[in-house]
Coordinates of C-alpha atoms and ligand atoms in Angstrom, one line a residue:
M1 CA -30.3 19.2 11.8
I2 CA -28.3 21.3 9.8
R3 CA -28.8 23.2 6.1
V4 CA -25.1 23.1 4.9
P5 CA -26.0 25.4 1.7
D6 CA -27.0 27.8 4.8
L7 CA -23.8 27.5 6.4
I8 CA -21.7 27.8 3.6
E9 CA -24.2 31.2 2.4
R10 CA -23.9 32.9 6.1
K11 CA -19.7 32.3 5.9
R12 CA -19.9 33.6 2.8
N13 CA -21.4 36.8 4.0
G14 CA -19.1 36.8 7.0
E15 CA -21.2 36.1 9.5
E16 CA -19.8 33.9 12.4
L17 CA -21.1 30.6 12.9
A18 CA -21.8 28.4 16.4
D19 CA -20.1 25.7 17.6
E20 CA -22.6 22.7 16.5
E21 CA -23.1 24.4 13.8
I22 CA -19.5 23.8 12.8
A23 CA -19.2 20.4 14.6
E24 CA -21.9 19.0 12.5
L25 CA -20.4 20.3 9.0
V26 CA -17.1 18.5 10.4
L27 CA -18.5 15.8 11.3
G28 CA -21.4 15.7 8.8
F29 CA -18.4 15.6 6.1
T30 CA -16.5 12.6 8.2
R31 CA -19.2 10.4 7.7
G32 CA -19.7 10.7 4.1
E33 CA -23.0 13.6 4.5
V34 CA -21.7 16.5 3.7
P35 CA -20.0 15.9 -0.1
D36 CA -16.7 17.5 -1.0
Y37 CA -18.3 20.1 -3.0
Q38 CA -20.4 21.8 -0.2
L39 CA -17.0 21.6 2.0
S40 CA -14.8 22.9 -0.8
A41 CA -17.4 26.3 -1.0
W42 CA -17.4 26.6 2.6
C43 CA -13.3 26.4 2.6
M44 CA -13.3 28.7 -0.2
A45 CA -15.9 31.1 2.5
V46 CA -13.5 31.0 5.2
Y47 CA -11.0 31.8 3.2
F48 CA -12.5 34.9 1.7
R49 CA -14.5 35.9 4.8
G50 CA -11.8 33.7 7.9
L51 CA -12.9 32.2 10.9
N52 CA -12.1 33.7 14.4
G53 CA -10.6 32.4 17.4
R54 CA -13.9 30.9 19.2
E55 CA -14.9 29.6 15.7
T56 CA -11.3 28.1 14.7
H57 CA -10.9 26.5 18.2
A58 CA -14.7 25.0 17.9
L59 CA -13.4 23.9 14.6
T60 CA -10.3 21.9 16.0
D61 CA -12.2 20.1 19.0
A62 CA -14.5 18.9 15.8
M63 CA -11.6 17.5 13.9
V64 CA -10.6 15.5 17.0
R65 CA -13.9 14.3 18.1
S66 CA -14.0 13.1 14.7
G67 CA -12.1 10.1 15.7
D68 CA -10.4 8.5 18.5
S69 CA -7.7 10.6 20.5
I70 CA -5.1 8.3 22.4
D71 CA -3.2 10.0 25.8
L72 CA 0.1 8.7 24.8
G73 CA 2.1 10.3 27.6
A74 CA 0.1 8.7 30.0
V75 CA 0.4 5.3 28.2
L76 CA 3.9 5.1 28.2
G77 CA 4.3 7.0 31.4
R78 CA 6.9 9.4 29.8
R79 CA 6.3 13.2 28.8
V80 CA 6.0 13.2 24.9
V81 CA 7.0 15.6 22.6
D82 CA 6.4 16.1 18.8
K83 CA 7.0 18.6 16.1
H84 CA 5.2 20.1 13.0
S85 CA 5.7 22.4 10.1
T86 CA 3.1 24.5 8.3
G87 CA 4.7 23.3 5.2
G88 CA 7.4 24.1 2.9
V89 CA 9.6 22.9 -0.2
G90 CA 12.3 20.6 0.9
D91 CA 10.8 20.7 4.5
K92 CA 12.4 17.0 5.7
T93 CA 12.7 17.9 9.1
S94 CA 10.5 15.5 10.7
L95 CA 12.6 12.5 8.9
A96 CA 15.5 14.2 10.6
V97 CA 14.4 15.1 14.0
G98 CA 12.1 12.1 14.5
P99 CA 15.3 10.4 15.0
I100 CA 17.6 12.4 16.8
V101 CA 15.0 13.1 19.3
A102 CA 14.4 8.9 20.0
A103 CA 18.0 8.4 20.0
C104 CA 18.5 10.9 22.9
G105 CA 16.2 8.4 24.6
V106 CA 12.4 11.0 24.5
P107 CA 9.4 8.9 23.1
V108 CA 8.1 10.0 19.8
G109 CA 4.7 9.8 18.1
K110 CA 4.1 11.9 15.2
M111 CA 1.2 12.5 12.7
S112 CA 2.0 13.8 9.7
G113 CA 0.3 15.0 6.5
R114 CA 0.5 14.5 2.9
G115 CA 1.5 17.1 0.3
L116 CA -0.3 20.6 0.0
A117 CA -0.2 22.4 -3.4
H118 CA 3.4 23.5 -4.0
S119 CA 4.6 21.9 -0.7
G120 CA 5.7 18.3 -0.5
G121 CA 4.3 16.5 3.1
T122 CA 6.4 13.6 4.9
L123 CA 3.9 11.0 4.4
D124 CA 4.7 11.1 0.6
K125 CA 7.9 11.5 1.2
L126 CA 8.2 7.9 4.1
E127 CA 6.3 6.2 0.7
S128 CA 9.2 6.5 -1.4
I129 CA 10.8 4.0 0.7
P130 CA 9.8 0.2 -0.5
G131 CA 7.3 -1.0 2.3
F132 CA 6.9 1.7 4.6
R133 CA 3.1 1.8 5.8
V134 CA 2.2 5.2 7.0
E135 CA -1.5 3.9 8.0
L136 CA -0.6 2.0 11.5
S137 CA -3.7 1.3 14.0
I138 CA -3.8 2.9 17.4
D139 CA -2.6 -0.3 18.8
E140 CA 0.4 -0.6 16.9
F141 CA 1.2 2.9 16.2
I142 CA 1.2 3.2 20.9
S143 CA 3.5 0.0 21.0
Q144 CA 5.5 1.2 18.2
V145 CA 6.3 4.3 20.4
R146 CA 7.0 2.5 23.3
D147 CA 9.2 -0.2 21.8
V148 CA 11.2 1.5 19.5
G149 CA 10.4 5.2 20.4
L150 CA 9.4 6.6 17.2
A151 CA 6.0 6.2 15.0
I152 CA 5.2 8.6 12.1
V153 CA 1.5 7.9 10.7
G154 CA -0.7 9.5 8.8
Q155 CA -4.2 10.4 9.5
T156 CA -7.0 7.1 9.2
G157 CA -10.2 6.1 9.7
D158 CA -10.1 6.4 13.6
L159 CA -7.3 8.9 14.0
V160 CA -8.1 12.5 13.2
P161 CA -10.4 11.1 9.8
A162 CA -11.8 14.9 9.2
D163 CA -8.4 16.2 8.6
K164 CA -7.4 13.2 6.2
K165 CA -10.6 14.5 4.4
L166 CA -10.2 18.0 4.8
Y167 CA -6.6 17.5 3.5
A168 CA -6.8 16.1 0.6
L169 CA -9.8 18.7 -0.6
R170 CA -8.2 21.8 1.0
D171 CA -4.9 20.6 -1.4
V172 CA -6.3 20.7 -4.6
T173 CA -9.3 23.3 -4.1
A174 CA -7.0 26.1 -3.6
T175 CA -7.6 26.7 0.0
V176 CA -4.9 25.8 2.0
D177 CA -3.4 28.9 2.8
I178 CA -5.6 29.7 5.5
N179 CA -4.6 30.4 9.0
S180 CA -7.5 29.1 10.7
L181 CA -7.9 25.9 8.3
I182 CA -3.6 25.3 9.3
A183 CA -3.9 26.0 13.1
S184 CA -6.7 23.6 13.3
S185 CA -5.3 21.3 11.0
I186 CA -1.8 21.0 12.4
M187 CA -3.0 21.0 16.2
S188 CA -6.0 18.4 15.7
K189 CA -3.2 16.0 14.8
K190 CA -1.2 17.2 18.0
I191 CA -4.2 16.9 20.5
A192 CA -5.2 13.7 19.3
T193 CA -2.2 12.1 19.1
G194 CA -1.7 13.3 23.1
A195 CA 1.9 15.0 22.8
N196 CA 2.2 16.9 26.0
A197 CA 5.1 19.1 24.1
I198 CA 5.3 20.6 20.9
V199 CA 7.5 22.3 18.7
L200 CA 6.0 24.0 15.8
D201 CA 8.1 25.5 12.5
V202 CA 6.1 28.2 11.0
K203 CA 7.3 28.7 7.5
V204 CA 7.9 32.5 6.2
G205 CA 8.2 33.5 2.7
D206 CA 7.8 33.2 -1.1
G207 CA 7.8 29.2 -0.1
A208 CA 5.8 29.8 2.6
H209 CA 1.4 29.1 1.4
G210 CA 0.5 32.4 1.1
K211 CA 4.0 34.0 1.2
R212 CA 3.3 34.4 4.4
T213 CA 5.2 37.1 6.1
L214 CA 6.7 37.7 9.4
D215 CA 4.1 39.7 10.8
D216 CA 1.4 36.9 9.0
G217 CA 3.9 33.9 11.1
R218 CA 3.5 35.8 14.4
I219 CA -0.2 35.4 14.2
L220 CA -0.4 32.0 13.0
G221 CA 1.7 31.0 15.8
E222 CA 0.2 32.7 18.2
Q223 CA -3.2 30.6 16.8
M224 CA -1.7 27.8 17.5
I225 CA -0.3 28.4 20.7
D226 CA -3.6 29.2 22.0
L227 CA -5.3 26.4 20.8
G228 CA -2.3 24.3 22.5
R229 CA -3.1 26.4 26.0
R230 CA -6.8 25.4 25.7
A231 CA -5.9 21.7 25.5
G232 CA -3.2 21.8 27.9
R233 CA -0.5 21.6 25.6
E234 CA 3.0 23.1 25.6
V235 CA 3.6 25.1 22.4
V236 CA 6.6 27.1 21.3
C237 CA 6.7 28.3 17.7
L238 CA 10.1 28.7 15.6
L239 CA 9.1 31.2 13.2
T240 CA 11.9 30.0 10.0
D241 CA 13.1 30.9 6.7
M242 CA 11.3 29.8 3.6
D243 CA 12.5 32.3 1.2
Q244 CA 14.1 29.6 -0.6
P245 CA 14.1 25.9 -0.5
L246 CA 15.5 24.2 3.1
G247 CA 18.5 22.1 2.2
A248 CA 19.3 21.1 -1.5
A249 CA 16.7 18.4 -2.3
V250 CA 13.3 19.1 -3.0
G251 CA 11.4 15.7 -4.2
N252 CA 10.6 12.8 -2.0
A253 CA 12.8 10.0 -2.4
L254 CA 15.8 13.2 -2.5
E255 CA 14.6 14.3 0.7
V256 CA 14.5 11.2 2.4
R257 CA 18.4 10.7 1.1
E258 CA 19.0 13.8 1.9
A259 CA 17.8 14.1 5.7
V260 CA 19.9 10.5 7.0
E261 CA 22.9 12.0 5.4
T262 CA 21.5 14.7 8.1
I263 CA 21.3 12.4 10.8
S264 CA 24.9 11.2 9.6
A265 CA 25.7 14.6 10.4
E266 CA 26.2 15.3 6.4
G267 CA 23.9 17.2 5.3
P268 CA 23.4 21.0 4.1
P269 CA 24.4 23.9 6.6
D270 CA 21.1 25.5 6.6
F271 CA 18.9 22.1 7.0
A272 CA 21.3 20.6 9.8
E273 CA 21.2 23.9 11.5
L274 CA 17.3 23.4 11.8
V275 CA 16.7 20.1 12.5
L276 CA 19.7 20.6 15.2
D277 CA 17.6 24.1 17.0
A278 CA 14.4 21.8 16.7
S279 CA 15.6 18.5 18.1
A280 CA 17.5 20.9 21.2
R281 CA 14.2 22.6 21.8
L282 CA 12.2 19.3 22.0
L283 CA 14.9 17.4 24.2
S284 CA 14.4 20.7 26.2
L285 CA 10.9 20.6 26.6
S286 CA 11.0 16.5 27.2
D287 CA 11.2 15.0 30.5
L288 CA 15.6 14.8 30.6
G289 CA 15.7 17.3 32.8
V290 CA 17.9 19.3 30.3
D291 CA 18.0 23.1 29.1
L292 CA 18.9 24.1 25.5
D293 CA 22.4 24.0 25.2
E294 CA 22.6 20.4 26.6
G295 CA 19.7 19.4 24.7
R296 CA 21.9 20.9 21.2
R297 CA 25.2 18.8 22.7
M298 CA 23.1 15.9 22.9
A299 CA 21.4 16.0 19.3
E300 CA 24.9 17.1 17.9
N301 CA 26.4 13.8 19.5
A302 CA 23.4 11.8 18.2
T303 CA 24.3 12.6 14.5
T304 CA 28.0 12.0 14.7
D305 CA 28.0 8.8 16.9
G306 CA 25.7 6.8 14.5
S307 CA 22.8 6.3 17.1
A308 CA 20.1 8.6 15.2
R309 CA 21.2 6.6 12.0
E310 CA 20.5 3.0 14.1
M311 CA 17.0 4.4 15.3
Y312 CA 16.2 5.8 11.7
E313 CA 17.0 1.9 10.7
R314 CA 14.9 0.5 14.0
W315 CA 11.7 2.8 13.2
I316 CA 11.4 2.1 9.2
R317 CA 12.6 -1.6 9.9
A318 CA 9.3 -1.2 12.0
Q319 CA 7.1 0.3 9.6
G320 CA 7.9 -2.5 7.0
G321 CA 10.1 -0.1 4.9
D322 CA 14.0 -1.1 3.8
P323 CA 16.4 1.4 5.5
S324 CA 18.8 0.9 3.0
L325 CA 19.5 4.4 0.9
D326 CA 20.0 1.9 -2.4
V327 CA 16.3 1.1 -2.9
L328 CA 15.2 4.6 -2.9
P329 CA 13.7 4.7 -6.2
R330 CA 15.7 6.8 -8.9
A331 CA 14.5 9.2 -12.2
P332 CA 15.7 8.2 -15.4
V333 CA 16.9 11.7 -16.8
I334 CA 19.2 13.6 -15.0
R335 CA 19.8 17.5 -16.4
E336 CA 22.1 19.9 -15.0
V337 CA 21.2 23.7 -14.5
T338 CA 24.1 25.7 -14.8
A339 CA 25.1 29.8 -14.0
P340 CA 24.7 31.9 -17.2
R341 CA 27.3 34.1 -15.7
A342 CA 29.3 34.3 -12.5
G343 CA 28.4 35.6 -9.3
I344 CA 26.5 36.0 -6.4
V345 CA 23.4 33.6 -5.7
T346 CA 21.6 36.9 -4.4
R347 CA 18.0 34.9 -5.1
L348 CA 16.6 31.4 -5.2
A349 CA 12.9 31.4 -4.6
A350 CA 11.3 29.1 -3.2
L351 CA 7.8 28.7 -4.9
P352 CA 8.6 28.1 -8.1
I353 CA 11.0 25.5 -7.5
G354 CA 8.2 23.8 -5.3
I355 CA 5.7 23.8 -8.8
A356 CA 8.7 22.6 -10.7
A357 CA 9.0 19.9 -8.5
L358 CA 5.1 19.3 -8.7
E359 CA 4.6 19.8 -12.4
L360 CA 8.2 16.9 -12.4
G361 CA 5.2 14.6 -10.7
G362 CA 6.7 15.2 -6.9
G363 CA 2.7 16.5 -6.0
R364 CA -0.6 15.7 -7.1
R365 CA -3.3 18.1 -8.9
T366 CA -6.3 16.2 -8.3
K367 CA -7.0 14.2 -4.9
D368 CA -6.7 10.8 -6.8
D369 CA -3.2 11.8 -8.9
E370 CA -0.2 9.3 -8.5
I371 CA 2.8 10.5 -7.1
D372 CA 6.1 10.1 -8.6
H373 CA 8.8 9.8 -5.6
A374 CA 11.5 9.7 -8.1
V375 CA 11.7 12.9 -9.4
G376 CA 12.4 16.5 -7.9
I377 CA 15.2 19.0 -8.2
V378 CA 18.7 19.1 -6.3
C379 CA 19.7 23.1 -5.6
S380 CA 23.2 22.4 -4.6
A381 CA 23.7 26.3 -5.4
K382 CA 22.1 28.7 -2.4
R383 CA 21.2 32.5 -1.5
G384 CA 25.0 34.0 -0.5
Q385 CA 27.3 31.6 -2.5
T386 CA 29.5 32.5 -5.5
V387 CA 29.2 30.5 -8.4
E388 CA 32.1 30.5 -11.4
E389 CA 30.5 30.4 -14.9
G390 CA 28.8 27.3 -16.2
Q391 CA 29.4 25.8 -12.6
V392 CA 26.1 23.2 -11.7
L393 CA 23.5 25.3 -10.1
A394 CA 20.6 22.4 -9.5
D395 CA 20.4 18.8 -11.0
I396 CA 16.4 18.4 -12.0
H397 CA 15.5 14.9 -11.6
A398 CA 12.9 13.7 -14.1
R399 CA 11.1 11.1 -15.6
D400 CA 11.7 12.0 -19.5
D401 CA 13.6 14.8 -21.4
D402 CA 10.8 17.1 -22.1
S403 CA 9.9 17.8 -18.1
A404 CA 13.1 18.0 -17.3
A405 CA 13.9 20.8 -19.8
R406 CA 10.6 22.4 -18.8
A407 CA 11.7 22.2 -15.0
A408 CA 15.5 23.2 -15.8
E409 CA 13.9 26.7 -17.3
Q410 CA 11.9 26.9 -14.4
V411 CA 14.5 26.5 -12.3
L412 CA 17.0 28.8 -13.9
A413 CA 14.1 31.5 -13.8
A414 CA 13.8 31.2 -10.0
Y415 CA 17.9 32.1 -9.5
S416 CA 19.1 35.7 -10.1
I417 CA 22.8 35.8 -9.5
T418 CA 24.3 39.6 -9.4
D419 CA 27.9 41.2 -8.2
E420 CA 26.8 42.5 -5.0
P421 CA 26.0 39.8 -2.2
P422 CA 22.0 39.8 -0.6
R423 CA 20.8 42.8 1.1
T424 CA 19.7 40.7 4.0
Q425 CA 21.6 37.7 5.6
H426 CA 19.8 35.8 8.3
G427 CA 20.2 32.5 9.8
I428 CA 17.3 29.7 9.0
V429 CA 15.7 30.3 12.8
L430 CA 14.1 34.1 12.4
E431 CA 12.3 34.5 15.7
V432 CA 10.9 31.9 17.9
I433 CA 7.9 32.3 20.0
A434 CA 6.6 30.5 23.4
Ligands
URA1 N1 0.4 20.8 7.8 C1 -0.7 20.7 8.1 O1 -1.4 19.5 8.9 N2 -1.7 21.2 7.5 C2 -1.9 22.5 7.0 O2 -2.6 23.2 6.9 C3 -0.7 22.6 6.6 C4 0.6 21.9 7.0

């Protein structure tokens, strides 16, 4: 039997832990035998001392073994694809990529997460849809992927329960931005749900966890590709820009609306570009036998011919939700943030926008906090855009005037408007590692 204080102390002192020690710690935590405070202390020790490749693999493996696994590809007799992001501000990519890829005839069975620190989570976004159920049994999950072509669920008591508990703990203990914990959290979900090919979206920039640089992103990407390879999965990793929020909308219901607009070919350009790129890559990794260019054409067609929107509606109904945009919750107060001068937007910092959305009530400060699905920010002016004095930069959607006023100050401070264009100009996808 392990002594948990010893494991915390040894990791705190920078020692390596054995595979069995990591497994016992994680499985004991999942069974409720290791309390939250000890796991929190261990995560903080990992934050400062790190886990090496072997330890990260042992952690991932233990998380997969904490519950059941599904070989979705074998059950469906198809090659199943999946995507996952490391988390960013305004990142609603899964909500759009899932319906597009499924509409093109490739099954998608995805396990997502909730918000983490300043970044929103796909499950919280989906729960802004009245009636939507993120907890499906394994049988329901499989049947839905088979019958509808798409299911997105949360970690459950059966599937990766260790990640469900650890994720909620990391969210509120400042232990999110650690490569080994991010890599094991993401890859355990992907491995347990049986995707054969996975596209990972590693965020880079001030709104990425730990303000990840391109070099840091490469390291995290390689780590996840390695975990995928050990499990026999094909993994492609996109390094994408998170130096400004993705798209315009930040906040749960606001992001659902923007995702639906995007699958109807009416989304903001940077978000639409990422969605089409990720969708094309998933299609090219599927069993359709298409290359990237053909995948891109198929993805674009799905957004213009209505099939992605139709798939979205079937999927949301299948999980008990109402797909109409009219039923999404709306905040009672909307306050404009206007440009104090004319010029070019040279900076729209993602992190302060993420924090402002969280403080409006869109995220959690403690594990048991309720989320306000209606609140958030819509940043209509993005980096590189020319604005007139008094032009609306962003709209704050708030529960009351006081919180709207506080958020308006934070949002204005996130913008820089100058006479010169931004020094660096680049697209949303910065690099691809395969
Ligand atoms: N997404 C996850 O599933 N886990 C993380 O740790 C970060 C992003």
